[in-house]
mmCIF file with all atom_site columns, C-alpha atoms in Angstrom:
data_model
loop_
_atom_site.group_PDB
_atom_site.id
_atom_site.type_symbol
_atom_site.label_atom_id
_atom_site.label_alt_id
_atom_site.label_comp_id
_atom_site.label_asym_id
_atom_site.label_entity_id
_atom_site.label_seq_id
_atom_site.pdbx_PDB_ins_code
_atom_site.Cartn_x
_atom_site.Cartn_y
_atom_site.Cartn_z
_atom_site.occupancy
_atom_site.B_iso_or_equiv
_atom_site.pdbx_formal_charge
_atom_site.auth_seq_id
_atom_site.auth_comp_id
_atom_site.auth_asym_id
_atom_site.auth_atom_id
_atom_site.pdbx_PDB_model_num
ATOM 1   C CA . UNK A 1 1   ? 31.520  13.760  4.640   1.00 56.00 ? 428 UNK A CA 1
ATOM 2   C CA . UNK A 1 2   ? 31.195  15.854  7.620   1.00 64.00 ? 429 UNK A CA 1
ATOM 3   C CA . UNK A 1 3   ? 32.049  19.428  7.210   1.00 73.00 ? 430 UNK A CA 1
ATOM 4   C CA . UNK A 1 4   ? 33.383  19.409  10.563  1.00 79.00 ? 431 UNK A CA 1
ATOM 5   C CA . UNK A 1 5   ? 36.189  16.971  9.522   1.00 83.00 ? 432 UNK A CA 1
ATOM 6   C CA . UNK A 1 6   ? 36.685  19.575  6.461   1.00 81.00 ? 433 UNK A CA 1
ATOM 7   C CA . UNK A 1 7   ? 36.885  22.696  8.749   1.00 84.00 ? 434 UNK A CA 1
ATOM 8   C CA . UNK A 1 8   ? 39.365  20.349  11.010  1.00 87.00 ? 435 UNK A CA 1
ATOM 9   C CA . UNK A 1 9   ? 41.646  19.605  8.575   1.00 86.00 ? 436 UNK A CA 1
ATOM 10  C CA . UNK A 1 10  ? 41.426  22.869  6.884   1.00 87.00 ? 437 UNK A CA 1
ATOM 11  C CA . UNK A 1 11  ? 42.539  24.680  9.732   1.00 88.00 ? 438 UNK A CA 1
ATOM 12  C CA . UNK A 1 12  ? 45.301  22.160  10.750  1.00 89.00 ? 439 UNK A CA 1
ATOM 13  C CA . UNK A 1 13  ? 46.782  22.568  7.027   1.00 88.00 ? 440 UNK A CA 1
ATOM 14  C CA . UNK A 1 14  ? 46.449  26.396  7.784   1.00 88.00 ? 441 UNK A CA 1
ATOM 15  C CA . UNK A 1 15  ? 48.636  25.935  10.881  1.00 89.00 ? 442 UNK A CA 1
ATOM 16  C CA . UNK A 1 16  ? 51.365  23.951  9.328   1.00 89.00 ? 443 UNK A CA 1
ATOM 17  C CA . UNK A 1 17  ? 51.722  25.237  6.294   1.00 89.00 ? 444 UNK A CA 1
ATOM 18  C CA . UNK A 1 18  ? 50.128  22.704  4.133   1.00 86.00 ? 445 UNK A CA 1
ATOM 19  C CA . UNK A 1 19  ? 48.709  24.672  1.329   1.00 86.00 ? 446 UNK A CA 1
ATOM 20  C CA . UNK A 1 20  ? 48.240  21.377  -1.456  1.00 83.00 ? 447 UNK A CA 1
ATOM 21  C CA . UNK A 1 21  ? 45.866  20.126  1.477   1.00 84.00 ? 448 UNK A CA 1
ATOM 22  C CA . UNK A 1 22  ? 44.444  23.001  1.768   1.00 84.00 ? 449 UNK A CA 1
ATOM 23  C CA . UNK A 1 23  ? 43.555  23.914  -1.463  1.00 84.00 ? 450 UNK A CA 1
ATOM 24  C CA . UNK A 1 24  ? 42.197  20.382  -1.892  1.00 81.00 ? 451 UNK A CA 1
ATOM 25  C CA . UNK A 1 25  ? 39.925  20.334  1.038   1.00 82.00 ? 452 UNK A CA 1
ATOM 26  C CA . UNK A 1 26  ? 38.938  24.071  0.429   1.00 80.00 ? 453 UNK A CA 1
ATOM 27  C CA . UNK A 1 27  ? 37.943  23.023  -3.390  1.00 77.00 ? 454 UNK A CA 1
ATOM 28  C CA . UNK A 1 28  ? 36.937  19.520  -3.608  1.00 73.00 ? 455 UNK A CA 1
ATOM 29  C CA . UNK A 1 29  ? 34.750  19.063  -0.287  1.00 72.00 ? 456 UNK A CA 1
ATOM 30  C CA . UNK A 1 30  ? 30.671  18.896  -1.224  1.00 66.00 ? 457 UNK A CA 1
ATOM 31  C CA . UNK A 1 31  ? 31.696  19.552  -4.974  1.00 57.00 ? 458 UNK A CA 1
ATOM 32  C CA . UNK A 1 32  ? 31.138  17.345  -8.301  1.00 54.00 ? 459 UNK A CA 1
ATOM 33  C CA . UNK A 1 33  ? 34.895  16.509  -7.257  1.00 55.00 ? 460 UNK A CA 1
ATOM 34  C CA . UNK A 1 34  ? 33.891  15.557  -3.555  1.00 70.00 ? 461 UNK A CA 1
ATOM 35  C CA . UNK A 1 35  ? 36.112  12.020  -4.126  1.00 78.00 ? 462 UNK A CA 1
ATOM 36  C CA . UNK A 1 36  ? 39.618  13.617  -3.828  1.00 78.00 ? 463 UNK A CA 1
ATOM 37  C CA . UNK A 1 37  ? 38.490  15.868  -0.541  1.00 80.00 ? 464 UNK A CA 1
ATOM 38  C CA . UNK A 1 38  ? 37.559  12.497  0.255   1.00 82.00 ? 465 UNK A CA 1
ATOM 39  C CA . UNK A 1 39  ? 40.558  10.456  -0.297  1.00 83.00 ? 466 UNK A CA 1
ATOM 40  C CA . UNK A 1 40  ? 42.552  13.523  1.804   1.00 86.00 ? 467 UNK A CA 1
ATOM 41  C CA . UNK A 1 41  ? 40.428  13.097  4.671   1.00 87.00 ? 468 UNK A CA 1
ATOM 42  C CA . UNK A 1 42  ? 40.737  9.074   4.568   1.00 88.00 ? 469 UNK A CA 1
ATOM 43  C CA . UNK A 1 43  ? 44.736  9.651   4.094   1.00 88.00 ? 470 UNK A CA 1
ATOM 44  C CA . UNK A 1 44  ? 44.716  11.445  6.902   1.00 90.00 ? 471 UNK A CA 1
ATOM 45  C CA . UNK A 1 45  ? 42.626  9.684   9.170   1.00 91.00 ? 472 UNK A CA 1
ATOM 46  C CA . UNK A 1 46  ? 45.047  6.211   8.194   1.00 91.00 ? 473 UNK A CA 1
ATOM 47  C CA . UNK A 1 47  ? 48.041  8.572   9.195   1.00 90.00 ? 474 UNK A CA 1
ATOM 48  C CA . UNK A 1 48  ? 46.159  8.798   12.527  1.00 91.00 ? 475 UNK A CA 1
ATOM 49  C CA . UNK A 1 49  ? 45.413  5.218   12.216  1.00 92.00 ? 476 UNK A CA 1
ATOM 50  C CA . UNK A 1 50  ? 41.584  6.046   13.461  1.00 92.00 ? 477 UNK A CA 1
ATOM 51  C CA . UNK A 1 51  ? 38.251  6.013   11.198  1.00 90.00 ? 478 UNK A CA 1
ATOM 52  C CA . UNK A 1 52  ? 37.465  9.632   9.454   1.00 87.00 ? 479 UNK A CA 1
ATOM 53  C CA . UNK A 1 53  ? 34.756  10.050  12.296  1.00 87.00 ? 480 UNK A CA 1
ATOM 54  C CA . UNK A 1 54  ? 36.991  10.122  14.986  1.00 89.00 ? 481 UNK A CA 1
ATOM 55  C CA . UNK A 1 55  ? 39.351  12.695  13.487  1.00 89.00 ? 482 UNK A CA 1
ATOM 56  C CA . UNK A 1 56  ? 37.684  15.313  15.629  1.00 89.00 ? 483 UNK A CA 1
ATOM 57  C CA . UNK A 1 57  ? 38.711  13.131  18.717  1.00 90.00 ? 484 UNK A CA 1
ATOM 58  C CA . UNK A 1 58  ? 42.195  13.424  18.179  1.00 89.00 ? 485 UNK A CA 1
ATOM 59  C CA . UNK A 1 59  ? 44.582  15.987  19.654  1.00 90.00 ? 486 UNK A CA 1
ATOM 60  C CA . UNK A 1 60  ? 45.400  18.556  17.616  1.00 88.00 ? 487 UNK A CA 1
ATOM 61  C CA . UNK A 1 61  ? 49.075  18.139  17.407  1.00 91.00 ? 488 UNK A CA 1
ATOM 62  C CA . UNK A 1 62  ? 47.954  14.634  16.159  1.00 91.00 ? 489 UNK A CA 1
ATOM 63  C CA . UNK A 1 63  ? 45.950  15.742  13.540  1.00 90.00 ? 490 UNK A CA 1
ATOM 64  C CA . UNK A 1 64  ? 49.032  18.875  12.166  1.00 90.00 ? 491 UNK A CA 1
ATOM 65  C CA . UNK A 1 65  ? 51.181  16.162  11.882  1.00 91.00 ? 492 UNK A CA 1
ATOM 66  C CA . UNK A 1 66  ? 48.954  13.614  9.838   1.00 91.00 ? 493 UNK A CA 1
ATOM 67  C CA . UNK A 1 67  ? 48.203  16.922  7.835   1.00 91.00 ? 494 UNK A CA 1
ATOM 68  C CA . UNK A 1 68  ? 51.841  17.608  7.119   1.00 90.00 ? 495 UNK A CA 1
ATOM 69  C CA . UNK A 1 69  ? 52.197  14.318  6.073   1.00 89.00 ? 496 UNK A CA 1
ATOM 70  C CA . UNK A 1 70  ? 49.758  13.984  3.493   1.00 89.00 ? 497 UNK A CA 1
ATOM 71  C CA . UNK A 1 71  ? 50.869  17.361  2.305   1.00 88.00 ? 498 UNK A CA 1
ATOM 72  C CA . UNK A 1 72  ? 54.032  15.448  0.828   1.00 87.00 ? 499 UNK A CA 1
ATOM 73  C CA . UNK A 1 73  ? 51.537  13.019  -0.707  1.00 84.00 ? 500 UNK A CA 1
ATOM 74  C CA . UNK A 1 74  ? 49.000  15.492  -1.974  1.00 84.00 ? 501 UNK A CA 1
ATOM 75  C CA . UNK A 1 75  ? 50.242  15.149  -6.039  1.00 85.00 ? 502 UNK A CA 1
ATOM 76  C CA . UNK A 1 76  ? 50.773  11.725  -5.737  1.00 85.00 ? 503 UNK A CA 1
ATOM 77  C CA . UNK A 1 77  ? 46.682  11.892  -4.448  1.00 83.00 ? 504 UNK A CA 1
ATOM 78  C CA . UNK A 1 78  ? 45.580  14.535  -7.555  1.00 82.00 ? 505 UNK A CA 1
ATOM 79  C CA . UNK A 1 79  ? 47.897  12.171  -10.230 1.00 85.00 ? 506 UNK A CA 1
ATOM 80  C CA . UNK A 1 80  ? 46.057  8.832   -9.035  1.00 84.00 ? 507 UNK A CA 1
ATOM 81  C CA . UNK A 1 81  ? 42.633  10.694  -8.985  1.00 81.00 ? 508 UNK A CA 1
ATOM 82  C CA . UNK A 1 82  ? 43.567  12.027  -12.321 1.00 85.00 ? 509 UNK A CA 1
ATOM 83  C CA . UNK A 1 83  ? 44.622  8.259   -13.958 1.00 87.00 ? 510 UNK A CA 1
ATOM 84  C CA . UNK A 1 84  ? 41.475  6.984   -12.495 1.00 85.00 ? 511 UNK A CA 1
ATOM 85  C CA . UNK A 1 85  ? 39.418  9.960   -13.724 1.00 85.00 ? 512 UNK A CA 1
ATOM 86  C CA . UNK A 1 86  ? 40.811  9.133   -17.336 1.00 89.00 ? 513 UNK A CA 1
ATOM 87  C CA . UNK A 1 87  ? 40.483  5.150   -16.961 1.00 90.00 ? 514 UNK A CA 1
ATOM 88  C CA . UNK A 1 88  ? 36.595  6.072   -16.242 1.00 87.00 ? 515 UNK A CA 1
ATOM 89  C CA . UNK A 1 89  ? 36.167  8.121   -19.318 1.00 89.00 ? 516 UNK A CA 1
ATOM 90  C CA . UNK A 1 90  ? 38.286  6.019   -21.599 1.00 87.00 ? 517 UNK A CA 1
ATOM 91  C CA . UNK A 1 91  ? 36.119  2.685   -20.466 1.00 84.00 ? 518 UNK A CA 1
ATOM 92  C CA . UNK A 1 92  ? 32.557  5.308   -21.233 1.00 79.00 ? 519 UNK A CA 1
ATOM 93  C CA . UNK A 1 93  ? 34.262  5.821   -24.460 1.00 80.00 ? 520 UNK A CA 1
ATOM 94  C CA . UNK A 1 94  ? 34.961  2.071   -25.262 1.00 76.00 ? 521 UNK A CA 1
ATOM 95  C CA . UNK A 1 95  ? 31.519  1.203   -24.200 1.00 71.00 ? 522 UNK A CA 1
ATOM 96  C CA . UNK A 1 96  ? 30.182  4.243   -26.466 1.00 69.00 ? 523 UNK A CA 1
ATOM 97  C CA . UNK A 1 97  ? 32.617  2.975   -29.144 1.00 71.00 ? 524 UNK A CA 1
ATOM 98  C CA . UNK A 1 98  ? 30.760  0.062   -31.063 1.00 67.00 ? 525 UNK A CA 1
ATOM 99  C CA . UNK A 1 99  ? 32.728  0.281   -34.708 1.00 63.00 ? 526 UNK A CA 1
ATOM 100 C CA . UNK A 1 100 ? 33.835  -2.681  -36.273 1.00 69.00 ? 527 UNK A CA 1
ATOM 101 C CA . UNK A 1 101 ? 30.583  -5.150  -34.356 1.00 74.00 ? 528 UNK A CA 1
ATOM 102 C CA . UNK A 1 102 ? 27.099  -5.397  -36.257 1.00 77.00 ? 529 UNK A CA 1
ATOM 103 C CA . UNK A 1 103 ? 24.730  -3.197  -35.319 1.00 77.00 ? 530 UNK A CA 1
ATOM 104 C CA . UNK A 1 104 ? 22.035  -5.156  -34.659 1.00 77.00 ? 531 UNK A CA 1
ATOM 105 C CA . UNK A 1 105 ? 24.551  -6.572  -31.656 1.00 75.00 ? 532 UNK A CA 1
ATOM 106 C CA . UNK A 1 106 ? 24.440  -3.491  -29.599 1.00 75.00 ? 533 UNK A CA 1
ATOM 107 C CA . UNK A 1 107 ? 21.070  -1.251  -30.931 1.00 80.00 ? 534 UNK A CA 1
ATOM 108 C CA . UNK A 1 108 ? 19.020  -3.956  -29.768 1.00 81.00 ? 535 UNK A CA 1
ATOM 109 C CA . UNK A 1 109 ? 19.185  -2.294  -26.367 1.00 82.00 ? 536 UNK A CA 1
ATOM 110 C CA . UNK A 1 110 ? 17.999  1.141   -27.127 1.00 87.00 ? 537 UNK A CA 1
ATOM 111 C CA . UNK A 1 111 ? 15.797  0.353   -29.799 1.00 90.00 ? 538 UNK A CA 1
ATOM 112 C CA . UNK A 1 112 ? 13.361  -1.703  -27.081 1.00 89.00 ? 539 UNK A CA 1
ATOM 113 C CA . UNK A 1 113 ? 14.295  1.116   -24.512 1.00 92.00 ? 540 UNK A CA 1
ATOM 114 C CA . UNK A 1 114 ? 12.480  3.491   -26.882 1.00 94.00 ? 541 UNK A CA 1
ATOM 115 C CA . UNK A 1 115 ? 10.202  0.984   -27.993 1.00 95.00 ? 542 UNK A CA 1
ATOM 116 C CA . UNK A 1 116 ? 9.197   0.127   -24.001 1.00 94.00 ? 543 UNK A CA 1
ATOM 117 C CA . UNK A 1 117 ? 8.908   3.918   -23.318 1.00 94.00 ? 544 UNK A CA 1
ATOM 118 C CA . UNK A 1 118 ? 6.759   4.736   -25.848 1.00 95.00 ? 545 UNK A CA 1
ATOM 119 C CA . UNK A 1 119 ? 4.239   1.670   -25.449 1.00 92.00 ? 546 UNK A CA 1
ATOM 120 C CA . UNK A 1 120 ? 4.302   2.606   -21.163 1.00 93.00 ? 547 UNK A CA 1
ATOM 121 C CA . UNK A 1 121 ? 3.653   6.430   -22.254 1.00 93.00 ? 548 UNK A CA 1
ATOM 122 C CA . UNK A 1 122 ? 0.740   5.508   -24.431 1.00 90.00 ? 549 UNK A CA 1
ATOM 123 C CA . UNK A 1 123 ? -0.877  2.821   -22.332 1.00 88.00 ? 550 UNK A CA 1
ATOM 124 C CA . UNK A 1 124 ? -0.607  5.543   -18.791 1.00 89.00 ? 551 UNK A CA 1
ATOM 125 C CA . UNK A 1 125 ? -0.881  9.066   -20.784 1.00 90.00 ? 552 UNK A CA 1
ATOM 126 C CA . UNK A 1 126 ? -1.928  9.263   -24.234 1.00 90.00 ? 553 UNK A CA 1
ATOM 127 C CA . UNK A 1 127 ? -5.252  6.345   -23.738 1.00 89.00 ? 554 UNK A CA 1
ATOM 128 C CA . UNK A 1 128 ? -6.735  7.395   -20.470 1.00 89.00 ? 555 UNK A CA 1
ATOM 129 C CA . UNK A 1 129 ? -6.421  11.216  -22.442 1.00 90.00 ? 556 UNK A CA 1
ATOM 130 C CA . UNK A 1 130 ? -8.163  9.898   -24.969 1.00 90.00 ? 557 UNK A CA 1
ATOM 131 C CA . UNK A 1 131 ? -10.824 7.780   -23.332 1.00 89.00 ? 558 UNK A CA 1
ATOM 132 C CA . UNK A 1 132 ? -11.168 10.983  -20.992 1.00 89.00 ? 559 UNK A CA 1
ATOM 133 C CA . UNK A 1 133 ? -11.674 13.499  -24.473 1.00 91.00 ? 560 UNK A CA 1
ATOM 134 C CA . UNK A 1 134 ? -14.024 10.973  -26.014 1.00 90.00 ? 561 UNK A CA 1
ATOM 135 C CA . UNK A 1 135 ? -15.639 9.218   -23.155 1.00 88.00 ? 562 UNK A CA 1
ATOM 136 C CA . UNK A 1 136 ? -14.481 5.639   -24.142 1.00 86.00 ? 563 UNK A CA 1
ATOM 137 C CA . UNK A 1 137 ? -13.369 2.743   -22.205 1.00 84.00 ? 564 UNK A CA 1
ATOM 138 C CA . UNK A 1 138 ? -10.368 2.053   -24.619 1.00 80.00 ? 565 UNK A CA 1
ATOM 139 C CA . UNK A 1 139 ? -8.159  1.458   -21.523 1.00 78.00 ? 566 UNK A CA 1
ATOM 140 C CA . UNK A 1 140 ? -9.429  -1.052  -19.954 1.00 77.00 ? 567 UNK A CA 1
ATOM 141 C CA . UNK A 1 141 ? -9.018  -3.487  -23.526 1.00 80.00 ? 568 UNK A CA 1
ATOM 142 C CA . UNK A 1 142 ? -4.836  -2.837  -23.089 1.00 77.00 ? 569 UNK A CA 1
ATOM 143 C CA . UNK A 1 143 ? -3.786  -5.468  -20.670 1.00 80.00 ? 570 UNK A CA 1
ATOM 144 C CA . UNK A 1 144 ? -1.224  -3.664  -18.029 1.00 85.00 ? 571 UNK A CA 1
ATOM 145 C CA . UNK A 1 145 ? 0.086   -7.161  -17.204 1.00 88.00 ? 572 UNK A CA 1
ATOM 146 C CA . UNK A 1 146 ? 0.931   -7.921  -21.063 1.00 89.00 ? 573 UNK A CA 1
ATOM 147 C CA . UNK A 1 147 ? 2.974   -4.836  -20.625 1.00 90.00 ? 574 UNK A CA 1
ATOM 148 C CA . UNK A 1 148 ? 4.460   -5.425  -17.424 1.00 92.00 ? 575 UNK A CA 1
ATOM 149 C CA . UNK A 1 149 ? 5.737   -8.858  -18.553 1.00 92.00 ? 576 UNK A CA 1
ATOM 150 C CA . UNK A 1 150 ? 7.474   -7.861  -21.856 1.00 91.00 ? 577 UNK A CA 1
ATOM 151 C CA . UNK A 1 151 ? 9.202   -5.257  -19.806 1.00 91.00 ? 578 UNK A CA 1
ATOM 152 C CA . UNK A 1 152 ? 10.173  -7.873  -17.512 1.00 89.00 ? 579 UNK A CA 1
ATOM 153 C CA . UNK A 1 153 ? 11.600  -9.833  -19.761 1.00 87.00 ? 580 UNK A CA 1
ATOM 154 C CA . UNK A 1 154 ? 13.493  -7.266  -21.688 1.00 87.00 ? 581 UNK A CA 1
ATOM 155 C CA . UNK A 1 155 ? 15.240  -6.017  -18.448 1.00 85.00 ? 582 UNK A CA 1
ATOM 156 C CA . UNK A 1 156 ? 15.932  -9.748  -17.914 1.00 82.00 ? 583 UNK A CA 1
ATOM 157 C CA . UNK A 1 157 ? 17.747  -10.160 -21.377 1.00 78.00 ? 584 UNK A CA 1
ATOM 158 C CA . UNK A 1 158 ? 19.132  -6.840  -20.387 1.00 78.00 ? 585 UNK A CA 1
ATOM 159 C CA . UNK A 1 159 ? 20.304  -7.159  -17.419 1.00 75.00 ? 586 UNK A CA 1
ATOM 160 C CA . UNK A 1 160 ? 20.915  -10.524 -16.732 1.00 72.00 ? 587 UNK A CA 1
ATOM 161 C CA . UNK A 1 161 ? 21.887  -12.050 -19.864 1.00 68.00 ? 588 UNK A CA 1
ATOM 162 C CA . UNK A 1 162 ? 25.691  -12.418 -19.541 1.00 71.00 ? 589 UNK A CA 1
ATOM 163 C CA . UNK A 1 163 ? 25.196  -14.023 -16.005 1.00 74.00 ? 590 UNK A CA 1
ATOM 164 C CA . UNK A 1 164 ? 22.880  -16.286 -17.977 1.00 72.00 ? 591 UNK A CA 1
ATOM 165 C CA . UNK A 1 165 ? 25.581  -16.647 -20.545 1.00 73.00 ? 592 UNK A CA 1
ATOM 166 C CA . UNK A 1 166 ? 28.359  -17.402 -17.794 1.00 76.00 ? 593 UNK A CA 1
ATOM 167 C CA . UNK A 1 167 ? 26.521  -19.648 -15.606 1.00 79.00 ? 594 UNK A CA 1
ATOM 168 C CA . UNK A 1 168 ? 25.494  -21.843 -18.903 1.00 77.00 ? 595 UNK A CA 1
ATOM 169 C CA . UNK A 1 169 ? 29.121  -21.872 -19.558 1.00 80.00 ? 596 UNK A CA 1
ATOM 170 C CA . UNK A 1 170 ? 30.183  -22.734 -16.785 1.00 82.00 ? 597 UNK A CA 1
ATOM 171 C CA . UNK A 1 171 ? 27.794  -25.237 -16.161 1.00 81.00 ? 598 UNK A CA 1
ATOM 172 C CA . UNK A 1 172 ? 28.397  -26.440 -19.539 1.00 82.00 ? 599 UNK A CA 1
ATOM 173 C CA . UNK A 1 173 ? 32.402  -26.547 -19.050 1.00 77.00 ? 600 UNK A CA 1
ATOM 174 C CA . UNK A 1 174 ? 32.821  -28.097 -16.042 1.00 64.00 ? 601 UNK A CA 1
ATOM 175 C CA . UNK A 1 175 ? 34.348  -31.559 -15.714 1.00 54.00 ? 602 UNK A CA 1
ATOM 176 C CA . UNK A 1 176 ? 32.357  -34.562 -15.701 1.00 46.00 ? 603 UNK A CA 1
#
């Protein structure tokens, strides 16, 4: 976001007495937390019924009385941040949370990570070390396209295996 929108704003709350605005532009602007300096400035700028760019544009009376106005909305902002803040870690958790379901239904995915990274790591560092220590040619007998092709195909169970999935059921389901 433009730190001349910030500054804007940040003054405007200073004029009318919007410290909640304030405070949130002052702390959550180019931090980890940027999103709710964020959601102020695009509250504001729909008060003004203009993109966030062209808050600088507007006349300053404008933009103090957009600014007072979100200053009654401010908790409502830092409650709905907070709900979706706790909806994010809760699904992380879920996704983290695997008891109950086999294991081989879930560390299939890591196990070939690892497995991937290590075989990538030995073919690119630890055999051209060793062909460069003992003055062998063992790198050239590990095909990089063997390697390039299992990884391929892993990322595509990976990745694209419940679009598979729904598109086969889909497919599968639909009326004759």
């Amino acid at each position: 976001m433009d730190p001349v929108i910030g500054t804007i704003l940040i003054e405007a709350a200073t004029r009318v007495g919007a410290p909640l605005v304030k405070s949130l532009l002052e702390r959550f602007l180019g931090d980890d937390a940027a999103e709710v300096g964020g959601i102020v400035i695009d509250t504001v700028a729909g008060k003004l019924g203009v993109p966030p760019a062209q808050i600088p544009d507007q006349p300053a009376e404008k933009i103090d009385a957009a600014v007072k106005e979100v200053e009654g909305q401010a908790p409502d902002i830092l409650v709905q941040w907070n709900v979706q803040q706790a909806q994010a870690i809760a699904l992380q958790k879920a996704e983290m949370d695997k008891v109950g379901e086999p294991t081989w239904t879930w560390a299939w995915r890591p196990a070939w990570m690892w497995f991937l990274g290590f075989l990538w790591l030995f073919r690119f560092v630890v055999v051209p070390t060793v062909d460069a220590g003992a003055g062998s040619t063992m790198a050239t007998q590990l095909p990089f396209d063997t390697l390039f092709w299992l990884t391929a195909t892993f990322a595509g169970f990976y990745m694209g295996g419940h679009t598979l999935k729904d598109t086969m059921t889909k497919w599968l389901g639909r009326p004759q």
